Amino acid sequence: MAAIAFAAAGLFAFNAVRVGSVKGTVNPADAAVRAWALSSTDTLKSEINKGTFEITGAKPGTYRIIIEAKPPYKNAAKDGVTVTDGQPTDIGEIKLEQ
């Protein structure tokens, strides 16, 4: 009986980390291939489709978002993107330069 009570208490004490996401758009829409989210513990990626992306599975924390561009455009980055517990983070539009 004590073992069951201990196991049940352990389950209630466990606080699951809910993951969030990072989404945004790229301009021009056909100039990028993929979006990356980098943190000290994670590297996540998402394909860019018609100029939009959503990187899912992001744990709470601060990320650097990198947009992988097609030539003649240059890759772009946005630092300090904060993901909170279980929430989507919209970083708006990223304009790519040639």
Coordinates of C-alpha atoms in Angstrom, one line a residue, residues 19-27 34-37 44-49 51-58 63-67 78 81-84 86-94:
V19 CA 6.5 22.5 -25.8
G20 CA 5.7 25.5 -27.9
S21 CA 6.4 26.6 -31.4
V22 CA 7.9 29.4 -33.5
K23 CA 6.2 30.6 -36.6
G24 CA 6.6 33.4 -39.1
T25 CA 6.8 34.4 -42.7
V26 CA 9.6 34.9 -45.2
N27 CA 9.7 37.6 -47.9
R34 CA 14.0 25.9 -44.3
A35 CA 13.8 27.6 -40.9
W36 CA 16.0 26.5 -38.0
A37 CA 15.6 27.2 -34.2
L44 CA 14.9 22.2 -34.6
K45 CA 13.9 22.8 -38.2
S46 CA 10.9 23.2 -40.4
E47 CA 10.4 23.4 -44.2
I48 CA 9.2 26.8 -45.5
N49 CA 6.0 26.4 -47.6
G51 CA 6.7 31.8 -47.4
T52 CA 5.4 30.5 -44.1
F53 CA 6.9 28.2 -41.5
E54 CA 6.2 26.8 -38.0
I55 CA 8.9 25.1 -36.0
T56 CA 7.2 22.8 -33.5
G57 CA 8.5 20.9 -30.4
A58 CA 10.3 23.9 -29.0
Y63 CA 16.3 30.6 -29.5
R64 CA 18.2 31.9 -32.6
I65 CA 16.0 31.5 -35.7
I66 CA 17.9 31.1 -39.0
I67 CA 16.3 31.2 -42.4
K78 CA 16.9 36.6 -35.6
V81 CA 13.3 34.7 -29.7
T82 CA 11.6 33.5 -26.5
V83 CA 9.4 30.5 -26.4
T84 CA 7.1 30.1 -23.4
G86 CA 3.1 25.5 -24.5
Q87 CA 2.6 28.7 -26.4
P88 CA 3.2 29.6 -30.1
T89 CA 5.6 32.5 -30.7
D90 CA 5.0 34.6 -33.9
I91 CA 8.2 36.3 -35.0
G92 CA 6.4 38.1 -37.9
E93 CA 8.1 38.6 -41.3
I94 CA 11.7 38.1 -42.1

